[in-house]
CSV table of C-alpha atoms in Angstrom, one decimal:
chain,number,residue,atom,x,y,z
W,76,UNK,CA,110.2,95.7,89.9
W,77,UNK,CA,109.5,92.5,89.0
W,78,UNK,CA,108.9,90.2,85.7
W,79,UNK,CA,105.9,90.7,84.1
W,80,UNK,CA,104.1,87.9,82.3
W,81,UNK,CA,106.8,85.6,81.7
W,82,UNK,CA,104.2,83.3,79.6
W,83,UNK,CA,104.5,85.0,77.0
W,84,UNK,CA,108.5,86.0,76.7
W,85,UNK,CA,109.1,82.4,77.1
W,86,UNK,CA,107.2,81.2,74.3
W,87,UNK,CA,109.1,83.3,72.3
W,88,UNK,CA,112.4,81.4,70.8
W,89,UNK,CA,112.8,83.3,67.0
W,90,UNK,CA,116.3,84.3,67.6
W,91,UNK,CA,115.3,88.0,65.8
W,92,UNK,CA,113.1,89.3,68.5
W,93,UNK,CA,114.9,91.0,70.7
W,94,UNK,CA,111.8,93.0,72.4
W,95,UNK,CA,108.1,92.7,73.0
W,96,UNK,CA,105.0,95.2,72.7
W,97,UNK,CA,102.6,94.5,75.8
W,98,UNK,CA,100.5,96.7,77.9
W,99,UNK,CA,100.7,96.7,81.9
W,100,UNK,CA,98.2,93.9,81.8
W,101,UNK,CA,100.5,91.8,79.4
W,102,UNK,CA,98.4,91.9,76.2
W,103,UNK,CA,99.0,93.5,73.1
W,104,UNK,CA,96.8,96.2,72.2
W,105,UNK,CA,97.0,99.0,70.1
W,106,UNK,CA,94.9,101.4,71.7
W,107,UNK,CA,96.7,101.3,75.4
W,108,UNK,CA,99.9,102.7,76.4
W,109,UNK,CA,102.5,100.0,75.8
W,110,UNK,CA,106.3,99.2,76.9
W,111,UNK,CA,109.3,96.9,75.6
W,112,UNK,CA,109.9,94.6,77.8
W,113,UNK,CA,113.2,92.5,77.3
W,114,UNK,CA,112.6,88.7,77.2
W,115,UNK,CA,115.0,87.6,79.8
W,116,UNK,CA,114.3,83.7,77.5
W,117,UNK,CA,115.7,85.2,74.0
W,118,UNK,CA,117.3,82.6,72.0
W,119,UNK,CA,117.0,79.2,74.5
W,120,UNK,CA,114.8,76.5,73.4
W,121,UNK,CA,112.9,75.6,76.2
W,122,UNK,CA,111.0,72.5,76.4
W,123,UNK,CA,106.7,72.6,76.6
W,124,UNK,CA,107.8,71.2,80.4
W,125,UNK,CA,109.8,74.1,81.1
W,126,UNK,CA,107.6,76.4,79.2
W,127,UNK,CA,104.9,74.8,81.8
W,128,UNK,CA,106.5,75.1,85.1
W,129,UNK,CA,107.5,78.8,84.0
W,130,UNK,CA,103.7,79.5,83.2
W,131,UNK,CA,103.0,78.1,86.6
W,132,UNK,CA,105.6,80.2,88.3
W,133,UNK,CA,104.0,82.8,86.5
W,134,UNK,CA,100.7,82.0,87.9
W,135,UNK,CA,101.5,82.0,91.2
W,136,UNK,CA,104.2,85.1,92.0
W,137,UNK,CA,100.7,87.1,90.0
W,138,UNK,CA,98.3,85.6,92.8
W,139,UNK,CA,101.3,86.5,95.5
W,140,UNK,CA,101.5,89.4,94.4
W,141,UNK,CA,97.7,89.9,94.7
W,142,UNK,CA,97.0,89.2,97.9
W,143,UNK,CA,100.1,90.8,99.4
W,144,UNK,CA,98.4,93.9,97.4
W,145,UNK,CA,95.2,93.1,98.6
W,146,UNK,CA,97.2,92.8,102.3
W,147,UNK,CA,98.8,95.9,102.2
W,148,UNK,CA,95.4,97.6,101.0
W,149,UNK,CA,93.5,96.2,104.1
W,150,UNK,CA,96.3,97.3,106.5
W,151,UNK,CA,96.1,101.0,105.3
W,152,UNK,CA,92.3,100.5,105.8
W,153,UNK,CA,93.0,99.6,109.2
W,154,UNK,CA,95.3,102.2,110.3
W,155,UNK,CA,93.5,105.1,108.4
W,156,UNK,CA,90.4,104.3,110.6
W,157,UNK,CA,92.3,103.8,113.6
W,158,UNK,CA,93.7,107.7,113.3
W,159,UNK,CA,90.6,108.5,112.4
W,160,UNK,CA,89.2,107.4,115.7
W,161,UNK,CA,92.3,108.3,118.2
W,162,UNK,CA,91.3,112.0,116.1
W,163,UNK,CA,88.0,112.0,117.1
W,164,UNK,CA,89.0,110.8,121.1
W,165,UNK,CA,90.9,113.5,121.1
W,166,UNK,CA,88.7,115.9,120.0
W,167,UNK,CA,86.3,114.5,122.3
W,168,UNK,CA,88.5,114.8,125.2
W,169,UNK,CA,89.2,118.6,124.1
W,170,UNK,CA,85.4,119.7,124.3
W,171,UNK,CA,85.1,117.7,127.5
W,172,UNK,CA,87.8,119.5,128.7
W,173,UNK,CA,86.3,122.6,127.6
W,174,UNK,CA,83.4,121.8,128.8
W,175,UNK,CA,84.6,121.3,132.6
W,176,UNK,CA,86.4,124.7,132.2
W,177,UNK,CA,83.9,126.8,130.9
W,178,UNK,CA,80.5,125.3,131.9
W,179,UNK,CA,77.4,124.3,130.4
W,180,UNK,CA,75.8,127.7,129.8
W,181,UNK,CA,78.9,128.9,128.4
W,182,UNK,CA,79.8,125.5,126.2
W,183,UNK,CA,76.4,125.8,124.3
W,184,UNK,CA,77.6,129.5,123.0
W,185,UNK,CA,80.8,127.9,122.5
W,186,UNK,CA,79.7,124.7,120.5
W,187,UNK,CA,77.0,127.6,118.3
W,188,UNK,CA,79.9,129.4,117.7
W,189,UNK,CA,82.5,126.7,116.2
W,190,UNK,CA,79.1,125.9,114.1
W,191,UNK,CA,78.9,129.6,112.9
W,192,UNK,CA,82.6,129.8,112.2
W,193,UNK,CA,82.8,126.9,109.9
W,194,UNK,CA,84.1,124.5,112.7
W,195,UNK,CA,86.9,125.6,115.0
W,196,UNK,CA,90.3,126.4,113.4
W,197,UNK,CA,90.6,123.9,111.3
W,198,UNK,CA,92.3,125.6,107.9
W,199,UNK,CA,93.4,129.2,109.3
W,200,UNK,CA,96.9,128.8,108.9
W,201,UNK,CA,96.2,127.3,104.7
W,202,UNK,CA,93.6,130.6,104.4
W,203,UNK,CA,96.2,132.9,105.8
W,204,UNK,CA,99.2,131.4,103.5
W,205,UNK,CA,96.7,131.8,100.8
W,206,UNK,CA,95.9,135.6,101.4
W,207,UNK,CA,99.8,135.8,101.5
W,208,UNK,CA,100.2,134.9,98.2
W,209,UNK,CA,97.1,136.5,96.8
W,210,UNK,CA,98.8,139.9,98.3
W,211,UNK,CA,101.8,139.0,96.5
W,212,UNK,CA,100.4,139.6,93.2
W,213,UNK,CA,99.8,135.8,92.8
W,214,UNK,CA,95.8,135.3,91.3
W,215,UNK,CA,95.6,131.7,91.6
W,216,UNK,CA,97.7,131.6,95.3
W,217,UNK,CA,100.6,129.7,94.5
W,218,UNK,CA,104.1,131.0,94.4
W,219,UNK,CA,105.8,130.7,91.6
W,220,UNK,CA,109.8,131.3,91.1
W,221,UNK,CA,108.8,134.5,89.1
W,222,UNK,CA,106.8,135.7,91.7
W,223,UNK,CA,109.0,134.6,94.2
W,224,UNK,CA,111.5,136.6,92.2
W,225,UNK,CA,109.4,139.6,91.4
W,226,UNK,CA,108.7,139.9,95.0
W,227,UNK,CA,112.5,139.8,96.1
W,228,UNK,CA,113.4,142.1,93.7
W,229,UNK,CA,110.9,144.4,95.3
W,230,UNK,CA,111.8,144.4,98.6
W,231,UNK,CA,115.2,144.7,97.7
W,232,UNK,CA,114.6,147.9,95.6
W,233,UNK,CA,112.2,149.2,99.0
W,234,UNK,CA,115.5,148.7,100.7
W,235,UNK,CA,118.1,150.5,98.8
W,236,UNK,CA,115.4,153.5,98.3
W,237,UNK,CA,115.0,153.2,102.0
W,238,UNK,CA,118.8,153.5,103.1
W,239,UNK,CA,119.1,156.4,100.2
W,240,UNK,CA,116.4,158.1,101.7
W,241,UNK,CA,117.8,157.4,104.8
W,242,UNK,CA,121.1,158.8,104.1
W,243,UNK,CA,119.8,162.3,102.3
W,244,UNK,CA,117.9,163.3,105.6
């Protein structure tokens, strides 16, 4: 993490303030969240010079810090639409494949039927995890630790009436 609006801490120098309300965007406000921030400048007198070249410093790590965000933003950009394009290649390649294999009679039922279907298998593994759980008792499909628990505790009473069943035949 780094220092947030050192500005303001270093103009600071009453030897009683230990501690400083400010919001994430480094103004006081009473209707946003706000945080202590220590003032790392407590108790020196600083000069207006210093005071200055600390505003400055200030200045500039905010604009670094910017457009490194603004940086890092763009690259994820970038990559995201570069998967999203090697994606579509290979699914591309895949129904050319398909294609080759099966024909062009048979690739026009094929392609109807991915439309019918809701579009190839995308999301049967998720649907079946989900009827999983909704057999499990589970209404809204996720497992919780009691259900998990109320599930063991099942299969483990199944069991032991299974093996006493088992043994009195």
């Amino acid at each position: 993490m780094s220092l947030t609006s050192l500005t303001g801490l270093a103009r600071t120098t009453a030897p009683e303030t230990t501690a400083t309300q400010e919001t994430a965007a480094g103004k006081t406000d009473g209707m946003k969240q706000t945080r202590t921030v220590a003032n790392p400048f407590e108790g020196m007198a600083l000069s207006d010079s210093q005071k200055e070249q600390l505003k400055q410093l200030d200045e500039k790590q905010k604009a670094d810090r910017k457009a490194q965000a603004q940086e890092s933003k763009q690259k994820m950009l970038e990559m995201r639409a570069e998967r999203r394009a090697k994606r579509q290649a290979a699914r591309k390649a895949y129904l050319d494949e398909v294609k080759a294999i099966i024909g062009t009679e048979n690739y026009v039922a094929f392609l109807e039927n991915i439309y019918v279907n809701g579009g190839g298998h995308s999301g049967q593994k998720a649907s079946a995890a989900h009827r999983k759980h909704k057999a499990n008792g589970d209404r809204k499909g996720h497992r919780t630790r009691h259900s998990h628990i109320r599930t063991h505790k099942a299969a483990t009473a199944n069991a032991a009436a299974n093996s006493t069943a088992a043994s009195n035949s």
